[in-house]
Short mmCIF file of N, CA and C in Angstrom, two decimals:
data_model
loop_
_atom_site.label_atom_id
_atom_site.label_comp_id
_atom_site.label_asym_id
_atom_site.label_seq_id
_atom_site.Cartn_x
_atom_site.Cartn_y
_atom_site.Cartn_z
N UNK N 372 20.14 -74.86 -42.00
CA UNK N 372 18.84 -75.10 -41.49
C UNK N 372 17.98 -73.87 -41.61
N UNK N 373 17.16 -73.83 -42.47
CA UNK N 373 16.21 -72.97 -43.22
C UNK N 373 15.10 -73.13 -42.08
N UNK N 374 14.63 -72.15 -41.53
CA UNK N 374 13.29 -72.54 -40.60
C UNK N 374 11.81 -71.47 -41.87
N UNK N 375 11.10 -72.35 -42.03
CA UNK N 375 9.88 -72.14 -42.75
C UNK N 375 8.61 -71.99 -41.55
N UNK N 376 8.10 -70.90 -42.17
CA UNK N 376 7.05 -70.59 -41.66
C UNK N 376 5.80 -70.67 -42.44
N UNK N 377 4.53 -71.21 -41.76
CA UNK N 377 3.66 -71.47 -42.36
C UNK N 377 2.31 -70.59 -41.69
N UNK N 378 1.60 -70.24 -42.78
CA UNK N 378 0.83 -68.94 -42.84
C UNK N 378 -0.29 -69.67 -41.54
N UNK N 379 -0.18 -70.70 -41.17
CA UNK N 379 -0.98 -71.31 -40.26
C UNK N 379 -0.06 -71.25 -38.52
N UNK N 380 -0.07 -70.25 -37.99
CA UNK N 380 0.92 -70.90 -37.22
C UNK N 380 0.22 -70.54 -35.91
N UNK N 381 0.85 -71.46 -34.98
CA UNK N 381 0.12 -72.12 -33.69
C UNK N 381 -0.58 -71.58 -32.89
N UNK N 382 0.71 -70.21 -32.18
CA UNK N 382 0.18 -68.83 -31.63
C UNK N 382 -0.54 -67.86 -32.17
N UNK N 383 -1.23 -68.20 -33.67
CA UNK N 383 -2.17 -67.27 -34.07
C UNK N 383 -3.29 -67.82 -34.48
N UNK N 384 -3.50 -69.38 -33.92
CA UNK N 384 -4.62 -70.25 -34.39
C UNK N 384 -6.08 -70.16 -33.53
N UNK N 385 -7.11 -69.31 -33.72
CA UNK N 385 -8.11 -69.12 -33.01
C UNK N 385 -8.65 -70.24 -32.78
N UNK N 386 -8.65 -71.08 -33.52
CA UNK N 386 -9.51 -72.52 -33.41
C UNK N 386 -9.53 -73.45 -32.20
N UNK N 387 -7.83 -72.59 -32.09
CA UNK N 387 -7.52 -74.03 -30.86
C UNK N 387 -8.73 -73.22 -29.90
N UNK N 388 -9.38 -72.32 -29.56
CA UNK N 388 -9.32 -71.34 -28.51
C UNK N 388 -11.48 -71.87 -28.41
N UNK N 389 -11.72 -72.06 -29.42
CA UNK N 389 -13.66 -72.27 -29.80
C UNK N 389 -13.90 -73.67 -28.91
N UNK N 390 -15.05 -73.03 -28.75
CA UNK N 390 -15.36 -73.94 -27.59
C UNK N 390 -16.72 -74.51 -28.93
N UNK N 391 -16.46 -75.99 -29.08
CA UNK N 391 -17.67 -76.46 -30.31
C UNK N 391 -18.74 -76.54 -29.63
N UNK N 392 -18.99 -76.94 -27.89
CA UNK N 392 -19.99 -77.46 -27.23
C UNK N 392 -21.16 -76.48 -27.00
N UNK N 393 -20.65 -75.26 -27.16
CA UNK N 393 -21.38 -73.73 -27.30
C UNK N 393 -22.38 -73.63 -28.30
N UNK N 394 -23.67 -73.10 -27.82
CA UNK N 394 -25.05 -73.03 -28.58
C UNK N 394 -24.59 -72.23 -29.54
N UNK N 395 -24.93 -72.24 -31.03
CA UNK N 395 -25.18 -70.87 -31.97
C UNK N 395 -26.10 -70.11 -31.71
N UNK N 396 -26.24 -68.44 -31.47
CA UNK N 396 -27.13 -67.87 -31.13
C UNK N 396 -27.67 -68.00 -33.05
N UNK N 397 -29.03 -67.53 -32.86
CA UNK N 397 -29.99 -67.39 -34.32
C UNK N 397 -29.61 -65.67 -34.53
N UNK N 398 -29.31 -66.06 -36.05
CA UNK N 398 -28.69 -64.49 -36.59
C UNK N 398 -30.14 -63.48 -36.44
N UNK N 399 -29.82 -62.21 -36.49
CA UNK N 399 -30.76 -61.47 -36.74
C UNK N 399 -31.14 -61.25 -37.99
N UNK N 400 -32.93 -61.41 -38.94
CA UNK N 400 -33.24 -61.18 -39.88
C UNK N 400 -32.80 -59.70 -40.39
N UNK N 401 -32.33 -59.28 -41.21
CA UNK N 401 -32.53 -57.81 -41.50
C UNK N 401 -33.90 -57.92 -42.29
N UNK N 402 -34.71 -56.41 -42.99
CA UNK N 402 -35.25 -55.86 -43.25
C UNK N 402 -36.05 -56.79 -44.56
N UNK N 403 -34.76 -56.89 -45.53
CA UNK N 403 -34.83 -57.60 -46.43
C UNK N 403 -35.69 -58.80 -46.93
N UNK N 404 -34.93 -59.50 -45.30
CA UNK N 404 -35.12 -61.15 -45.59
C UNK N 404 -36.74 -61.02 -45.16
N UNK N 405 -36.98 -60.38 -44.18
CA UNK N 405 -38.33 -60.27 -43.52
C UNK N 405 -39.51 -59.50 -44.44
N UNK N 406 -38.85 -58.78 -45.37
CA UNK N 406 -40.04 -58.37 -46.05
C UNK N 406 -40.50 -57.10 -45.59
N UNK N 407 -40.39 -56.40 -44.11
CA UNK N 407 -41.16 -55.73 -43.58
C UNK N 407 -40.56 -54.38 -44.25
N UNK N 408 -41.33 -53.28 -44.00
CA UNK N 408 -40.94 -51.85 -44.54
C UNK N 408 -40.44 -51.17 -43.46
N UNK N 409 -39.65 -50.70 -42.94
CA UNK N 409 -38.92 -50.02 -41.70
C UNK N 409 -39.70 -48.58 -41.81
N UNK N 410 -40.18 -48.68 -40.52
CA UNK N 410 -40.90 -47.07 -39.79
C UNK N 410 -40.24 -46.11 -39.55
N UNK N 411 -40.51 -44.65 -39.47
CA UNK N 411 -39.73 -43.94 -39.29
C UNK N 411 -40.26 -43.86 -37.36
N UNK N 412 -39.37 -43.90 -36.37
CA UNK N 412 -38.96 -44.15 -34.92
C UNK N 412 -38.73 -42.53 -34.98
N UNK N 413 -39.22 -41.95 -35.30
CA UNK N 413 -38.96 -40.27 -34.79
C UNK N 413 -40.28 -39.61 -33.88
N UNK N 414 -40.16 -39.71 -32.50
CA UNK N 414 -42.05 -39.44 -31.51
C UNK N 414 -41.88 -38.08 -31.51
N UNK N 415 -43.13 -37.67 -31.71
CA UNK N 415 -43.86 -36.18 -31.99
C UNK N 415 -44.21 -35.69 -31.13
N UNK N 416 -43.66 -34.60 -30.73
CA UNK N 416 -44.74 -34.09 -29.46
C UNK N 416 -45.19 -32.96 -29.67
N UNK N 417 -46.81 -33.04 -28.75
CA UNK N 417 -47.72 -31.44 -29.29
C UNK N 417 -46.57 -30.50 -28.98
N UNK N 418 -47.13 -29.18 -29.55
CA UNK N 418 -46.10 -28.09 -29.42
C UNK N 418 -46.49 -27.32 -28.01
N UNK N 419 -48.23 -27.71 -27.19
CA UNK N 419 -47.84 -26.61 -26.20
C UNK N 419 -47.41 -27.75 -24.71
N UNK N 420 -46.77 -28.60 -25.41
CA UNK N 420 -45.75 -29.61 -24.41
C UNK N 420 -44.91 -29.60 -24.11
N UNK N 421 -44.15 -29.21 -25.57
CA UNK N 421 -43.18 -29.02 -25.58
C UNK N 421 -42.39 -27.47 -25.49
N UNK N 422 -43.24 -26.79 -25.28
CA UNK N 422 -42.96 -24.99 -24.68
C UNK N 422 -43.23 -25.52 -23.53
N UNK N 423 -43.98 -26.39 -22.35
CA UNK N 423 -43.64 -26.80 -21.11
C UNK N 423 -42.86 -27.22 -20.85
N UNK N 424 -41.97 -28.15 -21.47
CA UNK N 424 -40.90 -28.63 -21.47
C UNK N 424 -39.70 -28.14 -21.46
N UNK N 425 -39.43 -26.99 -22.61
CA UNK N 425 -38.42 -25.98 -22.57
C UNK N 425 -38.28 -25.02 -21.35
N UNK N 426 -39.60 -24.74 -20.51
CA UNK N 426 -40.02 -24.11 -19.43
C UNK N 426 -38.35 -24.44 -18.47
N UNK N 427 -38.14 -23.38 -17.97
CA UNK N 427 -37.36 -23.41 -16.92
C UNK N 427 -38.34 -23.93 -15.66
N UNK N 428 -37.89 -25.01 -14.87
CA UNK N 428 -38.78 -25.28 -13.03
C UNK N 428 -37.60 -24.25 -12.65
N UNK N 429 -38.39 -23.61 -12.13
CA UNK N 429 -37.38 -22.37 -10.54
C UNK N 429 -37.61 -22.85 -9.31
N UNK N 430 -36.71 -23.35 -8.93
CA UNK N 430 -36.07 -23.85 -7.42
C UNK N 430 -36.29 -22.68 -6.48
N UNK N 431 -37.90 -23.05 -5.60
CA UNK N 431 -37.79 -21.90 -4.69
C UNK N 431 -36.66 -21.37 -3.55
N UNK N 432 -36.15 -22.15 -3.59
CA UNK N 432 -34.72 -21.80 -2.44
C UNK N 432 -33.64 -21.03 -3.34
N UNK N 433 -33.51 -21.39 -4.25
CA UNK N 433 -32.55 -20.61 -5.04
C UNK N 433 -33.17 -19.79 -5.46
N UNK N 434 -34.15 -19.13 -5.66
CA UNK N 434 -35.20 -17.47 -5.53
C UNK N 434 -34.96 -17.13 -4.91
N UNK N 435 -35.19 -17.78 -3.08
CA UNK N 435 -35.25 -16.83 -2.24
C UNK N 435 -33.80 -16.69 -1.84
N UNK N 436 -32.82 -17.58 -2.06
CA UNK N 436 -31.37 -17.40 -2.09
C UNK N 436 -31.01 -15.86 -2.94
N UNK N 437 -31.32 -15.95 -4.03
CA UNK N 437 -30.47 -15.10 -4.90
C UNK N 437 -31.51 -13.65 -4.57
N UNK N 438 -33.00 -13.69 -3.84
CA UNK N 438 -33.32 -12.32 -3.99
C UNK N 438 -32.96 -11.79 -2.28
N UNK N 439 -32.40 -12.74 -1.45
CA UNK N 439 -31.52 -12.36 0.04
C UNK N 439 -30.10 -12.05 -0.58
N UNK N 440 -29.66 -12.15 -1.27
CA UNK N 440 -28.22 -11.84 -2.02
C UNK N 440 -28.57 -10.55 -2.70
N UNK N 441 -29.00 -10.38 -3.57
CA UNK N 441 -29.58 -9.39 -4.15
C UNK N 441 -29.69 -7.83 -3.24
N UNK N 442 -30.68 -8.14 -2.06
CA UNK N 442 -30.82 -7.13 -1.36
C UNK N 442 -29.55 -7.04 -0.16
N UNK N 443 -29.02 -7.99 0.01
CA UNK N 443 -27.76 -7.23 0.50
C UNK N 443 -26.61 -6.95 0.04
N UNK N 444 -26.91 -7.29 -1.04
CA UNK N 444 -25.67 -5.89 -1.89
C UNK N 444 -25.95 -5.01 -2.50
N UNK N 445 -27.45 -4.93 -2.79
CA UNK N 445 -27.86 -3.51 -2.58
C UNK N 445 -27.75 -2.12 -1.41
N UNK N 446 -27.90 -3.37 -0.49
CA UNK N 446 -28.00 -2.54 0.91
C UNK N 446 -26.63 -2.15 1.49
N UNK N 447 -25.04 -2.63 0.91
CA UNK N 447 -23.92 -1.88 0.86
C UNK N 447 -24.15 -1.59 -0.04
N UNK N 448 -23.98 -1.83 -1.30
CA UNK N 448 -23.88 -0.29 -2.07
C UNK N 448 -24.44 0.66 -1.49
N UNK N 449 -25.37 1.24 -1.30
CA UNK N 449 -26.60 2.10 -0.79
C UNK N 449 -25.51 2.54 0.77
N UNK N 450 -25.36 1.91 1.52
CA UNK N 450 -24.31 2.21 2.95
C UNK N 450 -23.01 2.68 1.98
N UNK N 451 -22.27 2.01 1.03
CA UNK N 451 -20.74 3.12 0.78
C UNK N 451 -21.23 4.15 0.32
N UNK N 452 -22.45 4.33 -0.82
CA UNK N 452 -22.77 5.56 -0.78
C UNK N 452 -22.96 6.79 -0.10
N UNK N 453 -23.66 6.06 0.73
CA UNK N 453 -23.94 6.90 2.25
C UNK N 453 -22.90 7.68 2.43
N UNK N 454 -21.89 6.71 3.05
CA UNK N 454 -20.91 6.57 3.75
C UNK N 454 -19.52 8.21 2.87
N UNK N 455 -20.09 7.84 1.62
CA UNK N 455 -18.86 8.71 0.60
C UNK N 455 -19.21 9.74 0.27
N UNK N 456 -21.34 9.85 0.66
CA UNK N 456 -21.65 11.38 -0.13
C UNK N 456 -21.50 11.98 2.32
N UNK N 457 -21.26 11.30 2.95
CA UNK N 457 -21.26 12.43 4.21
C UNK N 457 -19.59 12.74 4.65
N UNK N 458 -18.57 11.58 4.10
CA UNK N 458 -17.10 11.74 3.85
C UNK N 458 -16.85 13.08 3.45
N UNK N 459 -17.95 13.39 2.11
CA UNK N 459 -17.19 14.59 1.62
C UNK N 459 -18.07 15.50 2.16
N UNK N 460 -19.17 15.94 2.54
CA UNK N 460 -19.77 16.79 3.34
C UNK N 460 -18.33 17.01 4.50
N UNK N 461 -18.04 16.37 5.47
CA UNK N 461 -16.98 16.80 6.56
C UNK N 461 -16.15 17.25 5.82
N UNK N 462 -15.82 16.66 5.04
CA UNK N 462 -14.43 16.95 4.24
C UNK N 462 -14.81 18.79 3.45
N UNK N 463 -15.68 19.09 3.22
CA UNK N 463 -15.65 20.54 2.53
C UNK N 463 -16.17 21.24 4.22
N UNK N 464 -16.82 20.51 5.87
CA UNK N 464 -16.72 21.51 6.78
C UNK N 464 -15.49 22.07 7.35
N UNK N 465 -14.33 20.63 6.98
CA UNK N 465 -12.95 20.91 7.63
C UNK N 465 -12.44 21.60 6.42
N UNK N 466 -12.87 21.86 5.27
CA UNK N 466 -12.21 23.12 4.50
C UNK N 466 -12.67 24.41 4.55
N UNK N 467 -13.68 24.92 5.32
CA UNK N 467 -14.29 26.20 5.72
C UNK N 467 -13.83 26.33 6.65
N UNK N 468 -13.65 25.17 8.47
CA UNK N 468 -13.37 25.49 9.25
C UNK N 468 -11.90 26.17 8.98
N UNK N 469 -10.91 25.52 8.48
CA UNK N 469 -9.88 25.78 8.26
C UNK N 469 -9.39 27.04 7.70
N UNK N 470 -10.08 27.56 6.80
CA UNK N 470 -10.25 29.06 6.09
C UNK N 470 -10.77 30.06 7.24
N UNK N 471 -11.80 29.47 8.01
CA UNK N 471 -11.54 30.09 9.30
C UNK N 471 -11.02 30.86 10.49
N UNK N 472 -10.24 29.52 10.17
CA UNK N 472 -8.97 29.25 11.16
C UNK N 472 -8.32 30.66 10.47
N UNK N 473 -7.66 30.33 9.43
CA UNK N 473 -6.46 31.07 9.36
C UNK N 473 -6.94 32.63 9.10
N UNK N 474 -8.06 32.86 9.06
CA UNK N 474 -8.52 34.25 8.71
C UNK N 474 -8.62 35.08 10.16
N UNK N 475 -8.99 33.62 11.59
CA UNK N 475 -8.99 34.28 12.78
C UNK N 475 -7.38 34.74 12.90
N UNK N 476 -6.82 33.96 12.42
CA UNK N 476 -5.23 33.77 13.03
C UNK N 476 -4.55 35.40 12.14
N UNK N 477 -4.79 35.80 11.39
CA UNK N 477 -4.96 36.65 10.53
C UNK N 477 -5.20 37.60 11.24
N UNK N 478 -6.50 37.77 11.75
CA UNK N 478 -6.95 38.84 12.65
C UNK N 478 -6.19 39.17 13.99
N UNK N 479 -5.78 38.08 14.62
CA UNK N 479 -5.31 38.34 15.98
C UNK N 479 -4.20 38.90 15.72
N UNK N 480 -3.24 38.63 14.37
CA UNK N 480 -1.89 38.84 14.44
C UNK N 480 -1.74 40.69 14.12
N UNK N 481 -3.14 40.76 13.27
CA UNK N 481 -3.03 42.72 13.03
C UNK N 481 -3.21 42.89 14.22
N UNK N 482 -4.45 42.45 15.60
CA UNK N 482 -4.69 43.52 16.63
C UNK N 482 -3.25 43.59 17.45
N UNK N 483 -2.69 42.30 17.57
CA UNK N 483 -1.28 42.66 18.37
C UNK N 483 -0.20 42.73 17.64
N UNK N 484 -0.04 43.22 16.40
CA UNK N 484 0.78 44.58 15.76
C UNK N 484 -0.16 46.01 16.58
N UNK N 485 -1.31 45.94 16.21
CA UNK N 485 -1.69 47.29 16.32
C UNK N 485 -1.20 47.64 18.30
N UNK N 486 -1.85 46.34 19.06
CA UNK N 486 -1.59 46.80 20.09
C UNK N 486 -0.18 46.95 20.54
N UNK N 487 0.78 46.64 19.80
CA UNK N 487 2.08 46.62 20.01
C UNK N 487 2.08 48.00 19.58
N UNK N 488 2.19 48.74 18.74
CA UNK N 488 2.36 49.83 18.30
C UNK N 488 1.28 50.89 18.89
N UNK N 489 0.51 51.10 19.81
CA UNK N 489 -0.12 51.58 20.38
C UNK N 489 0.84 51.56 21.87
N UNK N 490 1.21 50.94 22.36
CA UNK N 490 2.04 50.69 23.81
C UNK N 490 3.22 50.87 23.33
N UNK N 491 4.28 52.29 22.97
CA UNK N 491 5.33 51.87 22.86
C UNK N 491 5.88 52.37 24.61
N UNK N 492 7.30 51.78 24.75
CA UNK N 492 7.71 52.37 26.36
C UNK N 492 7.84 53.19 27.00
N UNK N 493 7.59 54.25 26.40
CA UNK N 493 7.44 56.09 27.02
C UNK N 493 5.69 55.60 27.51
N UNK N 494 4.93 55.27 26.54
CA UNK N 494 3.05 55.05 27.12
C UNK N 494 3.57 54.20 28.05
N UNK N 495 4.37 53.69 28.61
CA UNK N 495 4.29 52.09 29.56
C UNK N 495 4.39 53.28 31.08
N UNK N 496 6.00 53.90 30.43
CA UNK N 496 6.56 54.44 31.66
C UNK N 496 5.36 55.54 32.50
N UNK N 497 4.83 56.39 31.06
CA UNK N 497 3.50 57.29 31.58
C UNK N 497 2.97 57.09 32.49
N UNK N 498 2.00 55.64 32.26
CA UNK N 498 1.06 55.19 32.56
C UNK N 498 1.56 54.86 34.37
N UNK N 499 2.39 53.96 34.54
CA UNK N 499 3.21 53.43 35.42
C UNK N 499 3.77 54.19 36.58
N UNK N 500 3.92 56.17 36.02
CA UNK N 500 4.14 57.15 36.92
C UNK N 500 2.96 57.51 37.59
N UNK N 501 2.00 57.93 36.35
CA UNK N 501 0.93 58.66 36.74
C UNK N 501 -0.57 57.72 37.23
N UNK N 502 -0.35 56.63 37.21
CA UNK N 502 -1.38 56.16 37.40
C UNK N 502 -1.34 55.15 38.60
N UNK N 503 -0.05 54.56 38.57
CA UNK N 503 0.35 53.60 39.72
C UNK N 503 1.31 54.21 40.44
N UNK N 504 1.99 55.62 40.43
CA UNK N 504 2.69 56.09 41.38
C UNK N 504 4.01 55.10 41.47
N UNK N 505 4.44 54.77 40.42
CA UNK N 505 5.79 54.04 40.38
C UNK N 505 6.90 54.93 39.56
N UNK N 506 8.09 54.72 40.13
CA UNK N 506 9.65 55.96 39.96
C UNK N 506 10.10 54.88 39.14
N UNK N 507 11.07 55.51 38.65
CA UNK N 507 12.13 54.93 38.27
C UNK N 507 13.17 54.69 39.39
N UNK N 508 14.22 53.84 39.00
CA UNK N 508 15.43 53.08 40.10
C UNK N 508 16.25 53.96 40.28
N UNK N 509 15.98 54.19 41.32
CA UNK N 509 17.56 55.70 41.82
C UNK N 509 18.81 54.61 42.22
N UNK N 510 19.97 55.45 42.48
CA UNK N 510 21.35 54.80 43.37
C UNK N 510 20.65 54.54 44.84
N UNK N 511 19.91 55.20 45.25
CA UNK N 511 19.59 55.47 46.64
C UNK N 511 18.95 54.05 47.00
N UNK N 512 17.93 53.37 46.12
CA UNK N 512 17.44 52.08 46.08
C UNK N 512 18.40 51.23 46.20
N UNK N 513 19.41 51.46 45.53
CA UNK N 513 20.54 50.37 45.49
C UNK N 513 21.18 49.94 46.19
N UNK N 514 21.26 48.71 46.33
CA UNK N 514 22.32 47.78 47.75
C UNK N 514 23.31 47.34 47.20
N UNK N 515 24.66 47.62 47.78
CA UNK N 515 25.81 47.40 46.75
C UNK N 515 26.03 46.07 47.91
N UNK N 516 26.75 44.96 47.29
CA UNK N 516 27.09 44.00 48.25
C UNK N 516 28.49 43.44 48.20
N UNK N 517 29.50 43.38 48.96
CA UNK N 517 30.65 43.31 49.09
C UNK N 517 31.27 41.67 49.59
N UNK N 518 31.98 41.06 48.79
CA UNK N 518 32.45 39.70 49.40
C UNK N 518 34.30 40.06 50.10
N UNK N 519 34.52 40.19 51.06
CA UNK N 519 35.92 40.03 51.37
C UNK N 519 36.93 38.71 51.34
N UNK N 520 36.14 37.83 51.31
CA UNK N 520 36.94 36.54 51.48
C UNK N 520 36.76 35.79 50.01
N UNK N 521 36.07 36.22 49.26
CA UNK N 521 35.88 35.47 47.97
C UNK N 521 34.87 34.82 47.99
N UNK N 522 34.45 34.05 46.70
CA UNK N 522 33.81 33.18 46.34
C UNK N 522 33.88 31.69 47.05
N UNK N 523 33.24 30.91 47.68
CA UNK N 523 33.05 29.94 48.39
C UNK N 523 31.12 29.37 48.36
N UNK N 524 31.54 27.74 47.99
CA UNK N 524 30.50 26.89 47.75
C UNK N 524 30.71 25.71 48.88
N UNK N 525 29.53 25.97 50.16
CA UNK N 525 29.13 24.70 50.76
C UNK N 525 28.15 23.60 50.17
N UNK N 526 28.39 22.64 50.50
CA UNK N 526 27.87 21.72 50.45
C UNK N 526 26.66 21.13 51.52
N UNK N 527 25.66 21.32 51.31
CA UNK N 527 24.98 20.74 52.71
C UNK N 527 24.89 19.20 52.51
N UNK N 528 24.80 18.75 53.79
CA UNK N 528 24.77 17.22 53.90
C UNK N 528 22.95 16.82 54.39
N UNK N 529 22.91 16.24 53.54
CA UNK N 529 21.24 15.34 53.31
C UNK N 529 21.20 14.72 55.32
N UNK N 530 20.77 15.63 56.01
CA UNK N 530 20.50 14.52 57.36
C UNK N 530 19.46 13.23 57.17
N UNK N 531 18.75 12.97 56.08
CA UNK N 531 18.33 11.72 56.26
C UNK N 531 19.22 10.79 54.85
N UNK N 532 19.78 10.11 55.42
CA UNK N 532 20.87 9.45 54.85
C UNK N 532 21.07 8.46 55.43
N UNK N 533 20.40 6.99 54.56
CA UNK N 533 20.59 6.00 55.05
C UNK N 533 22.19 5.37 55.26
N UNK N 534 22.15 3.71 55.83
CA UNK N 534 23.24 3.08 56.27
C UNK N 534 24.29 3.41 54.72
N UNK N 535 23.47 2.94 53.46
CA UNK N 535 24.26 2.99 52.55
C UNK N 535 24.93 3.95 51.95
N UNK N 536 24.17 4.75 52.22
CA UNK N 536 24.70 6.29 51.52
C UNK N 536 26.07 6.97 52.48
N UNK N 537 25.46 6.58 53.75
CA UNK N 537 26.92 6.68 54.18
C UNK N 537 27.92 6.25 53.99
N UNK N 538 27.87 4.62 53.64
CA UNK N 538 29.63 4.13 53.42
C UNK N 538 29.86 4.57 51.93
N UNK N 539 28.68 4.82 50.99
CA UNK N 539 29.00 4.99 49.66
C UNK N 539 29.73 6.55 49.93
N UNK N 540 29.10 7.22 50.23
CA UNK N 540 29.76 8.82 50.33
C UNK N 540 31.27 8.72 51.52
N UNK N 541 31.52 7.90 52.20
CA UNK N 541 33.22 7.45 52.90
C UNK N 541 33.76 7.60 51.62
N UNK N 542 33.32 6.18 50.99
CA UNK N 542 34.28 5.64 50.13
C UNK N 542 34.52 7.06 48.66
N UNK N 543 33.79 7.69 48.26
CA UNK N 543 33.68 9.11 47.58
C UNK N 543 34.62 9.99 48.05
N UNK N 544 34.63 10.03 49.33
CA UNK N 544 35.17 10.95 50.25
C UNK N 544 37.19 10.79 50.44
N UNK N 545 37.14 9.47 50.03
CA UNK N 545 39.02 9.21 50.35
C UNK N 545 39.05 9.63 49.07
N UNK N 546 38.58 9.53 47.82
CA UNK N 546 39.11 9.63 46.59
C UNK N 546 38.93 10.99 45.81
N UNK N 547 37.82 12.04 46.78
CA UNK N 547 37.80 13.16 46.38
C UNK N 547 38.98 14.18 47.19
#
């Protein structure tokens, strides 16, 4: 059983699908049939229209938008500037103060060499005889002090000593 196919076949038949009861629309004449000469459809416009036309419209809000933007980032820049030319102003006073510094520190350290070496202890003792009437330490000054029984450490007892401290210091007391 040979199955033949025929160049007509069912599922590819548009016909079944036309509706005959349907108006024919009327074709469109072309150019030809009508005779007429086809225009050129290209519209002209004056030229100082069309430089209006090319014209940018400027949106007054977006002016006054972008020239309030404008001036405040001018107005930081202009503030970090500020801000970086008085940075380094301090910054070169704390490098003078500092040179300062160490030139005072410099100075103080020669006068007390010098005054060290100006006071040695014979000028101390001089001064100390003849001017304040002070001796040197004889034996005669001296208190010799004698322990016979030895070395011995009391303990004093705290008289304000609460309830607790007492049984805590009992209980200290059996084990010491």
């Amino acid at each position: 059983m040979a199955i033949t196919y025929d160049n007509r076949s069912a599922a590819y038949d548009l016909n079944l699908f036309k509706d005959s009861t349907a108006k024919k629309l009327p074709k469109k004449k072309t150019e030809q049939q009508t005779g007429e000469v086809r225009r050129n459809k290209v519209v002209t416009i004056p030229q100082d229209e069309l430089v209006k036309i090319r014209r940018r419209k400027h949106n007054p809000f977006k002016l006054f938008v972008g020239a309030v933007a404008s001036v405040a980032i001018t107005i930081v820049v202009a503030m970090i500037i500020i801000g970086q030319a008085t940075l380094t102003e301090l910054n070169q006073q704390i490098i003078l103060k500092k040179a300062e510094l160490s030139n005072a520190q410099s100075t103080y350290t020669q006068t007390q060499m010098a005054i060290q070496s100006k006071h040695s202890t014979t000028d101390i003792e001089n001064f100390a005889k003849d001017k304040l009437g002070m001796s040197k330490v004889e034996n005669v000054q001296k208190e010799f002090i004698s322990l016979s029984q030895g070395d011995k450490a009391e303990i004093s007892k705290d008289a304000n000593q609460n309830f607790f401290q007492k049984i805590i210091n009992a209980f200290t007391g059996l084990w010491s």
